[in-house]
Each structure stands twice: as C-alpha cells, then as structure tokens.
PDB file of C-alpha atoms in Angstrom:
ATOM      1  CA  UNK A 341       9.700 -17.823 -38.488  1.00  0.00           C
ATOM      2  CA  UNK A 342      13.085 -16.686 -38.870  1.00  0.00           C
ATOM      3  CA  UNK A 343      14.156 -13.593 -37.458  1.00  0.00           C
ATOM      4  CA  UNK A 344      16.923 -11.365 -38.688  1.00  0.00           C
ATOM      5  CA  UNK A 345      18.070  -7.725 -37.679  1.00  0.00           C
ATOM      6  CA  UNK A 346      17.334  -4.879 -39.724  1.00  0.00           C
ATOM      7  CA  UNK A 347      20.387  -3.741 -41.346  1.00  0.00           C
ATOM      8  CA  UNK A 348      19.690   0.490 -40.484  1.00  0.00           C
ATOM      9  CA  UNK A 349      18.502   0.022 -37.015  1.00  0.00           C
ATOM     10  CA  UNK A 350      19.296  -3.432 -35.628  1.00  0.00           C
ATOM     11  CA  UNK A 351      15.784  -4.209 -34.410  1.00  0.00           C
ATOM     12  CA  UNK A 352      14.565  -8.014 -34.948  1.00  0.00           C
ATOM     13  CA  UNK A 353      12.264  -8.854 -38.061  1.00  0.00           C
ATOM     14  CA  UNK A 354      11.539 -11.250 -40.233  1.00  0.00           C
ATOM     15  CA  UNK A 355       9.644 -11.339 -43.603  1.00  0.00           C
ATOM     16  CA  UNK A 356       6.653 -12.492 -45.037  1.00  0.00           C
ATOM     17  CA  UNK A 357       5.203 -12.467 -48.729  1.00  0.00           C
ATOM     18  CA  UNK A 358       2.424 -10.214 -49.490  1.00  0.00           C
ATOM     19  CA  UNK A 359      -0.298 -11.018 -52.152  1.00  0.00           C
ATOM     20  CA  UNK A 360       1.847  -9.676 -54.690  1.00  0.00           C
ATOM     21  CA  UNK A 361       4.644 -11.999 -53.870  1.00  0.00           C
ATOM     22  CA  UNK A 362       7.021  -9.573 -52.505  1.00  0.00           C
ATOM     23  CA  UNK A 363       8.694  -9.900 -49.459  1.00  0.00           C
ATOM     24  CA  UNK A 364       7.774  -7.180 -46.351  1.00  0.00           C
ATOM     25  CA  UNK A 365       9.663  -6.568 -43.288  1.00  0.00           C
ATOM     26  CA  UNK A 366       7.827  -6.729 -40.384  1.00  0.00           C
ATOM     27  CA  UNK A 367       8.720  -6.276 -36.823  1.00  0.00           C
ATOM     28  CA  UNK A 368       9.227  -9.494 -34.770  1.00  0.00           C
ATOM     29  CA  UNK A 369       7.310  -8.846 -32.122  1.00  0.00           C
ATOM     30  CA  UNK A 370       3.541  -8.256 -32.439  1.00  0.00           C
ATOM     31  CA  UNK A 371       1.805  -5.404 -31.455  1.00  0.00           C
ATOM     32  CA  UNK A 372      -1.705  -4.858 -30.855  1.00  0.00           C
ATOM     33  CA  UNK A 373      -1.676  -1.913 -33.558  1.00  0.00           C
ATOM     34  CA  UNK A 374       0.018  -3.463 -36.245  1.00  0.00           C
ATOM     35  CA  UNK A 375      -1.990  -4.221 -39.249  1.00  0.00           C
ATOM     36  CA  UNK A 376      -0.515  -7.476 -40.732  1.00  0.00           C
ATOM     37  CA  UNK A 377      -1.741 -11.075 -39.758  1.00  0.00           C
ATOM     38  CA  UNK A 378       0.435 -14.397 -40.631  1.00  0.00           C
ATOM     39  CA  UNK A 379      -0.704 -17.178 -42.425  1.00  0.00           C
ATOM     40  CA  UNK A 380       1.808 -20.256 -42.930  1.00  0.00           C
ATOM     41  CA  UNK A 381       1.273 -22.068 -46.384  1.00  0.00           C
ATOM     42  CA  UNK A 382       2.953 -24.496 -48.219  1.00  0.00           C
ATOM     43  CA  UNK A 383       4.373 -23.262 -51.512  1.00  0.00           C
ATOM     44  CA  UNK A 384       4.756 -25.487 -54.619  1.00  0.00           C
ATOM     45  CA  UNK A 385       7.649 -27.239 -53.196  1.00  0.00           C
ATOM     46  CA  UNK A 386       6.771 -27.718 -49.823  1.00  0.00           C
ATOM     47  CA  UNK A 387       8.484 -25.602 -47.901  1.00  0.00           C
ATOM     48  CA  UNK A 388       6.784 -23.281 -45.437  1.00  0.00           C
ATOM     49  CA  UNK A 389       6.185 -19.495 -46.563  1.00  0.00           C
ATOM     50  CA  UNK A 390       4.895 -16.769 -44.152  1.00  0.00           C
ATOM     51  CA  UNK A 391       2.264 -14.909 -45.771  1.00  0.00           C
ATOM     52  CA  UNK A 392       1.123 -11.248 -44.776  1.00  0.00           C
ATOM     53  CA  UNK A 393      -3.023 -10.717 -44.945  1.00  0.00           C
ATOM     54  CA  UNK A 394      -2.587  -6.403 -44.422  1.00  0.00           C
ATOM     55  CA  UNK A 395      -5.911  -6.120 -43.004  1.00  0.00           C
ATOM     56  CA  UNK A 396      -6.198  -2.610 -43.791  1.00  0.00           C
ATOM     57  CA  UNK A 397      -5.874  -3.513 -47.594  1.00  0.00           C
ATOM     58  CA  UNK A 398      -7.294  -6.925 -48.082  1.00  0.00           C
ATOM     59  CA  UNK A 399      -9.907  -7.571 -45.477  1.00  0.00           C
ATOM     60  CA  UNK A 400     -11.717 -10.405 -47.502  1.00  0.00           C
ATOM     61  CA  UNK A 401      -9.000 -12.858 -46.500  1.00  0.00           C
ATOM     62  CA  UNK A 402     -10.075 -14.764 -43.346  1.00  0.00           C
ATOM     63  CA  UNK A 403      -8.884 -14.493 -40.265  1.00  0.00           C
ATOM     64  CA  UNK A 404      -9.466 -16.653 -37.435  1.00  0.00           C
ATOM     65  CA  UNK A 405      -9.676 -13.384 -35.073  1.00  0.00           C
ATOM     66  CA  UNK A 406      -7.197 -14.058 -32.734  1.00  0.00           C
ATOM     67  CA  UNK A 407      -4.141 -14.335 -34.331  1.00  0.00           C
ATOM     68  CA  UNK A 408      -1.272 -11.497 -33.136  1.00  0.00           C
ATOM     69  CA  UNK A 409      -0.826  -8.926 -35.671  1.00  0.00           C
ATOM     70  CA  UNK A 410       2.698  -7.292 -36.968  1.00  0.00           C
ATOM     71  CA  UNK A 411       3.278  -3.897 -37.447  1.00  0.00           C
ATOM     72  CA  UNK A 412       5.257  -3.664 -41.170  1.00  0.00           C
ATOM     73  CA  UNK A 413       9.158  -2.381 -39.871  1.00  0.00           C
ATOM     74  CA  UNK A 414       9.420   0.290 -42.541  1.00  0.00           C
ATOM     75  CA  UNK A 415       6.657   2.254 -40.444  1.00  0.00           C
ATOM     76  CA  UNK A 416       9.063   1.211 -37.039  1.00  0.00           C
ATOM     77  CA  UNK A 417      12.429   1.860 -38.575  1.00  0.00           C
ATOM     78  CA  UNK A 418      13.963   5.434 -38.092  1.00  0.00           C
ATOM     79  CA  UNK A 419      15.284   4.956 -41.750  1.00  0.00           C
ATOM     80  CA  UNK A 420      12.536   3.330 -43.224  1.00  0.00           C
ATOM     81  CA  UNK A 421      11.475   5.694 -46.028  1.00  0.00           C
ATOM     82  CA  UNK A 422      15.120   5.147 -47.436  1.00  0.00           C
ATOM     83  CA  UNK A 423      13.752   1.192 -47.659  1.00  0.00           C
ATOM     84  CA  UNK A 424      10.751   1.765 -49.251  1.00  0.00           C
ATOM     85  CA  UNK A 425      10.918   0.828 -52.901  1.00  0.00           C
TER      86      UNK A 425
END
C-alpha cells in the first residue's frame, strides 16, 4: 500500500478501488470503526490493486473476519465535503 498525504489536511492515506472502479481515499491507519476492508487482487496486467469491500454497502463480499478496517478520509478530513464528487 502506498501512502500519500491528503492535499487539504496533510493526514496519511492511500486509495483503494471500490466496486465501481473508482478510487476512495481512505485513512492510513485503521480504526476499529471504519467501515472499509482491503482485499489485494491482481488486475488484468498483474499488478497489485487495493480493493475496498464497504461493509456497510456490500456485505455479501467475504471477509475473513479479522482483517483491520479503514475509515473512508472524506468522513476524517475537515474539508472533505469539498472532495466529495
């Protein structure tokens, strides 16, 4: 996982892809609240792409129960509704 600082507030995050194959900041370190799980899958040319199960939307993907879960940064982020698209 790469992480990167947030451009409004300087925290650390790093993105994953969510089912609809756009790409959500989320903060870098988990939190026991957060709603997001990580799965790491190989896309069609190999490379490694983080992608974000959001439990509270899609709880038919499978989880292993254990993994740490990410809270998505635009609920974190003091500017975060400016972010939202």
């Amino acid at each position: 996982m790469k992480v990167v600082t947030c451009r409004s507030c300087k925290a650390a995050v790093f993105f994953a892809r969510t089912k609809k194959g756009k790409d959500i900041p989320l903060d870098a370190t988990p939190d026991p609240k957060g709603n997001t799980a990580i799965i790491e899958r190989a896309d069609y040319a190999g490379f490694v792409v983080l992608h974000a199960v959001m439990r509270a939307v899609d709880v038919s993907q499978p989880t292993l129960g254990f993994e740490p879960m990410y809270m998505p940064h635009h609920a974190t982020c003091p500017q975060g509704k400016e972010w939202r698209r």
